[in-house]
């Protein structure tokens, strides 16, 4: 079996044209991940540019209101550019720069990863092109503007369903077109090896900090760590340093959209089956002939028909649990956290909060839950208002 | 002798590509016959996939047209069964890993063999991942085709040593689709292949004119043409058969000279 496997999942199912590029990337990463200078530079960017470590905030009012377990929020929403995406992007862009690449390309769904990539490109003086579903460029016009402001070129992708999966396909196609000077900054723990490993390692700073902060505050580990899952980068980042701590429940919250019994869903573990797509073997939403299914969620960041291979593995061995949260539940949690804690979470993160609203009251008061608030919700206000039947506009 | 080997034994091979079910399966059947009559040596039959990452816009659109027309893997198996009643050329399926995997790799390969398929081309299965597919193909006696690309370099000899049927040489960086110029060092690629194997080579990606085809046929054992044919089908729909016939004839003539 090939490299980069999590159980039987993962692998490198990509065109031959890209094989030497991923081999070169793997070799560079194996070298630089242990390179003192690289790690010093990355840590400095995390501390002085991103604002790490992010806070582990005890949500007292939320805890009291739910009347069960103590709830902490890991505030990835406080990162520069507003989400956990920047952790991965800076690590990869710095690596690309060390490899002598002068141009970075990336896919984006809602635009969070695209904005983070454009930000890193501006900071590191690299050429940047972002591929975004044409449908998403209309839904997230502000993020398109931000990327352009930061100096990136944004390509609307109109092939297929014109959403995130098509943006990934198109970025892969562009990479086959121009490889020598270009690095593909993949945005999640997905795609061909070594991406799921690189992105996980870079996002693992989240669980490293949670563990240190929790031991300092409570003198013990949490009972559960909960995060939303699309491709799964913020979740794997929040889980990683707890995987060997069997007492810590790891719970990933997928987007059920209008419900897992409907066609309007993006809940891969709940509704998908094993397949091969976008460079990896994992679970995918697909029809009986293996055609990738159109997926739906109110959250553009979770609107993806697959899940990272390490999550597929953690699911199969029972180390992590995966639950599905509907649009309605996520929107209610979005509104609830805003009112009770004064924190507007990303609609993606609201899926994790929604599950805690169900779980926390059932747990004893001496239990501790950590929710990874992967991003901030400014970008989602218009969509949530629309969901509630209200049109808002800056015009 | 396998049908694929035999086909390359007759001289330079012309290998056209069709997306099954574009515009409909009846037309695909007619096109197969017309292409054989026009002098093609092998036929690549595309089973459309929703997200074909190695394809340019022309074949992407053809795949969507076929899928929205209701084409499925089973319907394509029925089509090939009909094609085989008249067409004697080697037939290869060109599709993506998930189409085969989700059907059940062994069930797919077994059925394909029974209806007379000679080879399988999976552009998202590189050398490192062929273990999922190749042993089953070997067991049923069909060839899993290997790719080499302008970026393959030192990989070429490893790939070529284990290649079967023919070696699919990708002419250029990027995805499938017509190109004005092919800038890669084809001679070097083919030279490296020749050091490792006697398996024939066919060049694809970007070939559309008789002039290009003639030039590439000098350097290799065959030429694969996809987007240029699919473009004719996009333009003429159910009436495309005579246009594709004339085009195929012209291309075959160009590479035979």
XYZ file of C-alpha atoms in Angstrom:
652
model
C 0.000 0.000 0.000
C 1.151 3.530 -0.742
C 2.295 6.139 1.729
C 0.215 8.456 3.828
C -2.407 6.004 5.033
C -4.667 6.166 8.049
C -5.799 2.565 8.195
C -6.891 1.978 4.597
C -7.755 5.652 4.056
C -5.689 8.369 2.407
C -3.208 7.649 -0.381
C -2.276 9.591 -3.497
C -4.988 9.181 -6.132
C -3.874 11.955 -8.468
C -2.765 12.297 -12.080
C 0.807 11.247 -12.846
C 1.577 14.858 -13.788
C 1.332 15.843 -10.094
C 3.181 12.897 -8.573
C 6.639 14.450 -8.509
C 5.155 17.633 -7.021
C 3.688 15.785 -4.019
C 6.881 13.740 -3.624
C 8.935 16.943 -3.638
C 6.525 18.463 -1.117
C 6.771 15.447 1.159
C 10.560 15.524 1.101
C 10.645 19.263 1.810
C 8.160 18.890 4.660
C 10.058 15.985 6.217
C 13.118 18.208 6.221
C 11.638 21.509 7.365
C 9.320 20.178 10.057
C 12.448 19.451 12.098
C 14.312 22.534 10.937
C 14.995 24.958 13.768
C 14.943 28.076 11.599
C 11.609 27.096 9.960
C 10.002 26.401 13.317
C 11.354 29.602 14.836
C 9.948 31.654 11.968
C 6.581 29.901 12.117
C 6.279 30.310 15.885
C 7.167 33.962 15.546
C 4.421 34.408 12.918
C 1.944 32.589 15.181
C 2.810 34.733 18.200
C 3.387 38.108 16.595
C 1.163 38.094 13.523
C -1.722 35.714 14.234
C -2.108 36.385 17.957
C -1.383 32.927 19.347
C -1.822 31.366 21.755
C -5.548 31.928 21.430
C -7.623 32.161 24.590
C -9.228 29.210 26.311
C -12.233 30.993 27.700
C -14.474 29.635 30.453
C -18.041 30.284 29.293
C -19.635 30.848 32.714
C -23.044 32.050 31.547
C -23.331 29.293 28.952
C -22.339 26.696 31.567
C -24.833 28.012 34.081
C -27.658 28.226 31.581
C -27.201 24.648 30.389
C -26.822 23.435 33.969
C -24.415 20.577 33.321
C -20.750 20.210 32.348
C -18.312 23.127 32.531
C -17.808 24.576 29.059
C -14.654 26.179 27.738
C -14.365 27.846 24.337
C -11.103 27.625 22.390
C -11.103 31.000 20.683
C -9.699 30.313 17.202
C -12.085 33.047 16.076
C -9.657 35.553 17.596
C -6.904 34.662 15.139
C -5.880 37.221 12.525
C -8.226 36.781 9.516
C -10.872 35.370 11.855
C -10.440 31.615 11.822
C -8.107 28.668 12.346
C -7.325 28.613 8.607
C -4.363 30.980 9.043
C -2.419 28.355 11.100
C -2.221 26.032 8.126
C -1.778 28.739 5.523
C 1.242 30.351 7.182
C 2.914 26.984 7.726
C 2.426 25.933 4.106
C 3.311 29.305 2.617
C 6.520 29.475 4.641
C 7.342 25.944 3.484
C 6.583 26.892 -0.136
C 8.849 29.921 0.157
C 11.682 27.731 1.523
C 11.106 25.375 -1.424
C 11.710 28.301 -3.768
C 8.110 28.611 -4.920
C 7.004 32.124 -5.870
C 3.316 31.519 -6.457
C 0.604 29.969 -4.289
C -2.830 28.823 -5.391
C -5.770 27.689 -3.279
C -9.428 26.714 -3.335
C -11.961 28.371 -1.106
C -15.586 27.768 -0.184
C -16.918 30.624 1.912
C -13.693 32.524 1.400
C -12.040 32.054 4.809
C -9.221 29.917 3.444
C -8.925 32.153 0.388
C -8.623 35.278 2.518
C -6.060 33.576 4.776
C -4.034 32.462 1.735
C -4.190 35.915 0.143
C -3.053 37.344 3.487
C -0.035 35.039 3.661
C 0.816 35.825 0.040
C 0.765 39.555 0.791
C 2.910 39.075 3.901
C 5.438 36.855 2.126
C 5.391 38.723 -1.187
C 4.149 35.814 -3.284
C 1.871 35.701 -6.303
C -1.563 34.349 -5.336
C -4.528 32.938 -7.245
C -7.706 31.724 -5.590
C -10.316 29.421 -7.134
C -13.826 29.836 -5.822
C -17.140 28.411 -6.999
C -19.028 30.988 -9.056
C -22.024 30.387 -6.821
C -19.891 31.122 -3.743
C -18.383 34.314 -5.240
C -21.920 35.674 -5.392
C -22.827 34.514 -1.870
C -19.561 35.828 -0.384
C -18.862 38.978 -2.409
C -17.198 40.695 0.558
C -14.563 37.962 0.851
C -13.917 38.173 -2.899
C -13.261 41.878 -2.427
C -10.938 41.195 0.532
C -8.873 38.714 -1.472
C -8.493 41.225 -4.301
C -7.629 43.965 -1.805
C -4.864 41.694 -0.495
C -3.471 41.381 -4.011
C -4.828 37.979 -5.070
C -6.529 37.112 -8.338
C -9.878 35.367 -7.796
C -11.090 32.918 -10.444
C -14.794 32.062 -10.310
C -15.252 28.359 -11.094
C -18.388 27.563 -13.052
C -17.759 23.864 -13.738
C -19.821 21.165 -12.018
C -21.953 22.523 -9.190
C -19.856 25.731 -8.970
C -19.154 25.229 -5.247
C -16.278 24.086 -3.000
C -15.668 20.635 -4.513
C -15.434 22.201 -7.963
C -13.039 24.835 -6.622
C -10.800 22.006 -5.322
C -10.961 20.199 -8.691
C -10.129 23.384 -10.569
C -7.183 24.223 -8.288
C -5.810 20.703 -8.856
C -6.212 21.225 -12.616
C -4.393 24.558 -12.389
C -1.584 22.912 -10.413
C -1.060 20.351 -13.219
C -0.817 23.321 -15.558
C 1.941 25.168 -13.680
C 3.952 23.215 -11.139
C 7.559 24.386 -11.157
C 7.034 27.734 -9.372
C 3.684 26.964 -7.726
C 2.551 25.452 -4.431
C -1.059 24.421 -3.856
C -2.033 25.531 -0.337
C -4.737 22.940 0.317
C -7.111 24.229 2.972
C -8.071 21.129 4.903
C -6.866 17.711 6.089
C -7.765 16.192 2.742
C -6.403 15.588 -0.739
C -3.405 13.407 -1.575
C -0.635 12.581 0.893
C 1.214 14.531 2.319
C -1.524 17.202 2.657
C -3.658 15.476 5.343
C -0.531 15.083 7.488
C 0.929 18.550 6.880
C -2.358 20.321 7.549
C -2.975 18.237 10.676
C 0.493 18.963 12.066
C 0.034 22.681 11.471
C -3.433 22.757 13.047
C -2.317 20.576 15.967
C -1.170 23.757 17.699
C -4.840 24.068 18.726
C -4.914 20.899 20.841
C -1.390 21.516 22.111
C -2.554 24.838 23.531
C -5.866 23.440 24.822
C -3.989 20.763 26.740
C -1.506 23.191 28.308
C -4.196 25.740 29.133
C -6.539 23.118 30.557
C -3.862 21.604 32.788
C -2.984 25.071 34.012
C -6.603 26.053 34.692
C -8.150 22.822 35.883
C -5.168 20.588 36.559
C -6.691 17.851 34.430
C -7.771 16.937 30.943
C -11.231 17.754 29.580
C -13.857 15.008 29.280
C -14.759 15.954 25.728
C -13.416 18.053 22.860
C -15.989 19.076 20.268
C -15.471 20.643 16.855
C -17.267 21.039 13.554
C -16.150 18.888 10.601
C -16.241 19.610 6.883
C -12.914 18.426 5.497
C -11.978 18.385 9.150
C -8.923 20.595 9.737
C -10.060 22.473 12.840
C -11.396 19.239 14.330
C -8.206 17.259 13.748
C -6.257 20.225 15.124
C -8.393 20.200 18.280
C -8.265 16.383 18.608
C -4.651 15.583 17.762
C -2.897 15.837 21.126
C -5.809 14.045 22.849
C -5.979 11.015 20.563
C -3.851 8.940 22.961
C -5.770 10.209 26.011
C -8.561 7.676 25.862
C -10.550 9.388 28.637
C -11.178 12.378 26.360
C -14.200 11.972 24.081
C -13.594 13.455 20.639
C -16.743 14.567 18.847
C -16.963 15.915 15.301
C -20.120 17.737 14.177
C -21.041 17.381 10.520
C -23.439 19.568 8.580
C -26.774 17.778 8.152
C -28.188 20.699 6.154
C -31.962 20.200 5.953
C -31.550 16.753 7.552
C -29.699 13.495 6.920
C -32.892 11.978 5.546
C -32.983 14.588 2.753
C -30.819 15.161 -0.332
C -29.898 18.594 1.048
C -27.133 17.450 3.367
C -23.344 17.463 3.634
C -23.047 14.890 6.453
C -20.415 12.583 4.975
C -19.982 10.063 7.806
C -23.745 9.820 8.377
C -24.787 9.488 4.733
C -21.668 8.715 2.667
C -19.794 5.560 1.774
C -16.164 4.724 1.122
C -14.782 6.024 -2.158
C -11.822 7.579 -3.935
C -11.892 11.257 -4.839
C -9.731 14.389 -4.718
C -6.611 12.327 -4.212
C -7.757 10.248 -1.232
C -9.655 7.185 -0.159
C -12.227 8.191 2.454
C -15.978 8.570 2.962
C -17.860 10.553 0.311
C -21.448 11.518 -0.421
C -22.073 9.722 -3.716
C -24.697 7.825 -5.669
C -24.731 4.060 -6.289
C -22.461 4.483 -9.343
C -19.854 6.530 -7.495
C -20.889 9.888 -8.940
C -20.128 12.530 -6.317
C -23.372 13.908 -4.895
C -24.209 17.595 -4.805
C -24.195 18.561 -1.135
C -25.875 21.319 0.806
C -25.381 23.146 4.087
C -26.104 26.706 5.196
C -22.421 26.707 6.086
C -20.263 27.141 2.987
C -17.233 25.936 4.965
C -18.828 22.532 5.662
C -20.437 22.234 2.221
C -18.076 19.498 0.988
C -18.968 15.909 -0.063
C -15.974 14.270 1.641
C -14.077 14.125 4.923
C -10.363 13.897 5.648
C -8.937 10.339 5.708
C -7.779 10.519 9.337
C -11.353 11.271 10.427
C -12.589 8.279 8.409
C -10.073 6.171 10.314
C -10.915 7.637 13.748
C -14.568 6.919 12.973
C -13.931 3.304 11.963
C -11.845 2.484 15.030
C -14.357 4.244 17.263
C -11.861 6.753 18.655
C -13.918 9.764 17.559
C -17.693 10.142 17.321
C -19.380 11.986 14.475
C -22.808 13.538 14.807
C -24.955 15.463 12.331
C -26.354 18.929 13.065
C -29.047 20.581 10.943
C -29.111 24.155 9.625
C -31.904 24.949 12.058
C -29.925 23.670 15.063
C -26.768 25.505 13.947
C -28.607 28.793 13.387
C -30.255 28.543 16.811
C -26.847 27.911 18.402
C -25.378 30.855 16.453
C -28.054 33.125 17.908
C -27.852 31.592 21.374
C -24.072 31.967 21.827
C -24.265 35.554 20.534
C -26.827 36.463 23.208
C -25.483 34.482 26.143
C -21.745 35.090 25.798
C -21.491 38.051 23.436
C -19.534 35.898 20.994
C -20.764 35.577 17.406
C -19.367 32.238 16.169
C -18.859 31.197 12.568
C -21.878 29.221 11.345
C -19.459 26.292 10.938
C -18.467 26.481 14.629
C -22.140 26.890 15.548
C -22.601 23.231 14.535
C -20.275 22.236 17.412
C -22.051 24.585 19.796
C -25.415 23.119 18.777
C -24.289 19.658 19.826
C -23.068 20.953 23.176
C -26.519 22.410 23.811
C -27.766 18.816 23.702
C -24.824 17.163 25.461
C -23.847 19.488 28.321
C -27.136 19.303 30.287
C -26.815 15.503 30.357
C -23.346 15.590 31.940
C -22.478 16.116 35.613
C -21.176 19.474 36.761
C -17.705 18.098 37.410
C -17.287 17.219 33.732
C -15.472 19.561 31.346
C -16.210 20.178 27.667
C -14.047 22.182 25.247
C -15.647 23.575 22.092
C -13.334 24.689 19.325
C -14.779 27.973 18.075
C -13.013 27.696 14.728
C -13.993 31.102 13.393
C -15.945 34.282 13.908
C -19.402 34.809 12.528
C -19.369 38.280 10.946
C -19.326 36.666 7.503
C -22.481 34.686 8.291
C -24.779 37.426 9.590
C -26.460 38.064 6.237
C -27.067 34.345 5.589
C -28.474 33.770 9.076
C -30.718 36.826 8.741
C -31.941 35.433 5.409
C -32.555 32.046 7.033
C -34.799 33.870 9.499
C -36.594 35.675 6.690
C -34.851 39.028 7.022
C -32.853 40.737 4.247
C -29.919 42.876 5.373
C -27.616 44.873 3.145
C -24.800 47.422 3.409
C -26.168 49.381 0.452
C -1.903 -12.230 -28.792
C -3.977 -9.541 -27.062
C -6.132 -7.326 -29.252
C -4.250 -4.236 -28.018
C -0.865 -5.669 -28.993
C -2.252 -6.732 -32.364
C -3.586 -3.226 -33.006
C -0.156 -1.667 -32.470
C 1.374 -4.328 -34.676
C -0.444 -2.932 -37.734
C 1.537 0.340 -37.774
C 0.978 3.707 -36.131
C -2.180 3.566 -34.052
C -4.930 6.173 -34.128
C -6.882 6.118 -30.839
C -10.022 8.245 -30.664
C -11.888 8.956 -27.426
C -15.663 9.162 -26.973
C -17.698 9.993 -23.884
C -20.325 7.262 -23.653
C -23.832 8.679 -23.736
C -22.905 12.041 -25.246
C -25.293 13.033 -26.699
C -26.961 9.616 -26.132
C -25.991 5.925 -26.108
C -27.476 5.223 -29.562
C -25.206 7.876 -31.079
C -22.194 6.485 -29.211
C -22.915 3.105 -30.824
C -23.077 4.691 -34.295
C -19.884 6.649 -33.595
C -17.990 3.490 -32.629
C -18.898 1.860 -35.930
C -18.045 5.009 -37.914
C -14.692 5.356 -36.182
C -13.788 1.771 -36.949
C -14.772 2.285 -40.587
C -12.649 5.452 -40.683
C -9.585 3.395 -39.807
C -9.135 3.852 -36.052
C -7.019 1.204 -34.359
C -8.309 1.287 -30.766
C -11.218 3.088 -29.116
C -11.208 4.764 -25.722
C -14.694 4.785 -24.229
C -15.150 7.310 -21.452
C -17.476 6.416 -18.594
C -18.465 9.888 -17.438
C -17.564 10.953 -13.880
C -19.123 13.898 -12.082
C -15.766 15.479 -11.218
C -13.118 14.571 -13.795
C -9.981 16.279 -12.446
C -7.747 15.442 -15.412
C -10.140 16.863 -18.008
C -10.365 20.279 -19.593
C -13.660 22.070 -20.239
C -14.619 20.149 -23.418
C -14.654 16.681 -21.831
C -15.966 18.057 -18.523
C -19.007 19.366 -20.369
C -19.464 16.122 -22.311
C -19.404 14.181 -19.014
C -22.096 16.410 -17.564
C -24.219 16.133 -20.725
C -24.012 12.340 -20.580
C -24.755 12.141 -16.848
C -27.686 14.514 -17.048
C -29.013 12.305 -19.851
C -29.233 9.503 -17.293
C -26.229 7.426 -18.355
C -24.950 4.934 -15.756
C -22.162 2.357 -15.628
C -24.686 -0.457 -16.160
C -26.195 1.242 -19.218
C -22.689 1.667 -20.628
C -21.984 -2.038 -20.109
C -25.137 -2.760 -22.149
C -23.928 -0.368 -24.832
C -20.524 -2.054 -25.097
C -22.258 -5.405 -25.391
C -24.027 -4.019 -28.480
C -20.884 -2.356 -29.830
C -19.036 -5.674 -29.634
C -21.576 -7.316 -31.951
C -20.063 -5.361 -34.862
C -16.881 -3.593 -33.762
C -13.717 -5.696 -33.654
C -11.239 -3.044 -32.493
C -9.722 -3.156 -29.015
C -11.910 -1.180 -26.628
C -10.641 0.523 -23.485
C -12.652 2.109 -20.705
C -11.408 5.513 -19.603
C -12.870 6.604 -16.285
C -11.999 7.632 -12.733
C -11.062 5.469 -9.759
C -14.326 6.007 -7.892
C -16.492 4.748 -10.767
C -14.673 1.412 -10.678
C -14.199 1.242 -6.893
C -17.819 2.047 -6.053
C -19.092 -0.598 -8.485
C -16.824 -3.110 -6.754
C -13.490 -3.327 -8.555
C -13.705 -7.052 -9.214
C -17.353 -6.902 -10.279
C -16.502 -4.022 -12.637
C -13.477 -5.707 -14.204
C -15.229 -9.066 -14.503
C -18.217 -7.523 -16.293
C -15.972 -5.401 -18.517
C -14.028 -8.483 -19.563
C -17.191 -10.446 -20.311
C -18.505 -7.772 -22.682
C -15.209 -7.536 -24.534
C -13.256 -4.673 -22.979
C -9.490 -4.956 -23.468
C -8.069 -2.288 -21.195
C -8.740 0.200 -18.423
C -7.438 3.765 -18.188
C -7.708 5.551 -14.827
C -6.065 8.996 -14.858
C -6.333 9.416 -11.066
C -4.539 6.151 -10.346
C -0.761 6.677 -10.507
C 1.878 3.951 -10.203
C 1.796 4.134 -6.382
C -1.928 3.313 -6.205
C -2.286 0.720 -8.942
C -2.284 -2.076 -6.355
C -6.008 -1.476 -5.849
C -6.735 -2.266 -9.505
C -3.899 -3.966 -11.367
C -3.956 -7.422 -9.743
C -7.664 -7.753 -10.552
C -7.142 -6.557 -14.136
C -4.368 -9.134 -14.547
C -6.546 -11.878 -13.104
C -9.201 -11.183 -15.756
C -6.705 -10.578 -18.543
C -7.217 -6.905 -19.302
C -4.512 -4.231 -19.330
C -4.393 -1.385 -16.808
C -2.762 1.385 -18.819
C 0.121 3.351 -17.257
C 0.659 7.090 -17.691
C 3.830 9.082 -17.991
C 3.922 12.904 -17.994
C 6.460 15.627 -18.821
C 7.064 15.855 -15.053
C 7.694 12.111 -14.590
C 11.469 12.185 -15.187
C 13.144 9.428 -13.141
C 9.768 7.778 -12.579
C 9.540 6.856 -16.261
C 11.730 3.765 -16.086
C 9.951 2.399 -12.991
C 6.545 2.960 -14.585
C 7.575 1.610 -17.996
C 9.059 -1.603 -16.600
C 5.665 -2.655 -15.245
C 3.502 -1.239 -18.036
C 1.052 -3.364 -20.013
C -0.932 -2.782 -23.222
C 0.500 0.594 -24.134
C 1.987 3.558 -22.272
C -0.134 6.689 -22.286
C 2.298 9.594 -22.742
C 0.817 12.897 -21.608
C 2.098 15.438 -24.137
C 1.974 18.558 -21.978
C 1.378 19.973 -18.529
C -2.242 20.640 -17.626
C -5.479 18.879 -18.431
C -6.986 17.414 -21.606
C -7.929 19.840 -24.348
C -6.779 21.221 -27.662
C -3.478 23.127 -27.764
C -1.862 25.131 -30.546
C 1.602 23.968 -29.622
C 3.088 21.049 -27.746
C 6.285 22.221 -26.097
C 7.388 19.233 -24.034
C 10.464 17.233 -24.931
C 8.583 14.234 -26.289
C 11.716 12.639 -27.752
C 13.331 12.559 -24.330
C 10.210 11.041 -22.705
C 9.866 8.332 -25.328
C 13.624 7.718 -25.246
C 13.448 6.990 -21.526
C 10.520 4.627 -22.068
C 12.388 2.775 -24.796
C 15.303 2.084 -22.435
C 12.981 0.119 -20.153
C 10.333 -1.631 -22.236
C 9.095 -2.650 -25.650
C 5.476 -1.870 -24.709
C 4.148 0.604 -27.326
C 3.646 4.293 -26.572
C 0.728 6.541 -27.493
C 0.705 10.312 -27.060
C -2.391 12.159 -25.884
C -3.540 15.528 -24.431
C -3.774 18.510 -26.749
C -3.688 16.756 -30.123
C -6.243 18.060 -32.620
C -4.799 18.773 -36.077
C -3.549 16.245 -38.670
C -0.207 18.104 -38.700
C 0.252 17.641 -34.951
C -0.814 14.006 -35.175
C 1.620 13.297 -38.024
C 4.494 14.841 -36.086
C 3.713 12.969 -32.863
C 3.214 9.667 -34.689
C 6.791 9.961 -35.945
C 7.981 10.041 -32.358
C 5.746 7.280 -30.940
C 3.576 4.275 -31.759
C 0.228 6.030 -31.639
C -1.791 9.167 -31.100
C -4.805 9.657 -28.815
C -7.405 12.288 -29.695
C -10.206 13.224 -27.313
C -11.340 16.818 -27.027
C -11.247 17.547 -30.765
C -13.727 14.712 -31.401
C -15.879 15.527 -28.392
C -16.014 19.129 -29.619
C -17.522 17.919 -32.927
C -20.107 15.937 -30.964
C -20.859 18.991 -28.837
C -21.384 20.993 -32.032
C -23.423 18.517 -34.092
C -25.092 16.321 -31.444
C -26.956 13.350 -32.929
C -25.871 14.463 -36.411
C -22.164 14.237 -35.525
C -21.493 10.782 -37.011
C -20.412 11.845 -40.557
C -18.354 14.739 -39.183
C -16.511 12.478 -36.758
C -16.043 9.886 -39.519
C -14.433 12.446 -41.850
C -12.243 13.843 -39.083
C -11.096 10.385 -37.987
C -10.294 9.456 -41.562
C -8.186 12.582 -42.008
C -6.308 11.948 -38.760
C -5.648 8.297 -39.573
C -4.349 9.265 -42.979
C -2.047 11.894 -41.448
C -0.375 9.455 -39.075
C -0.109 6.671 -41.669
C 1.912 8.714 -44.143
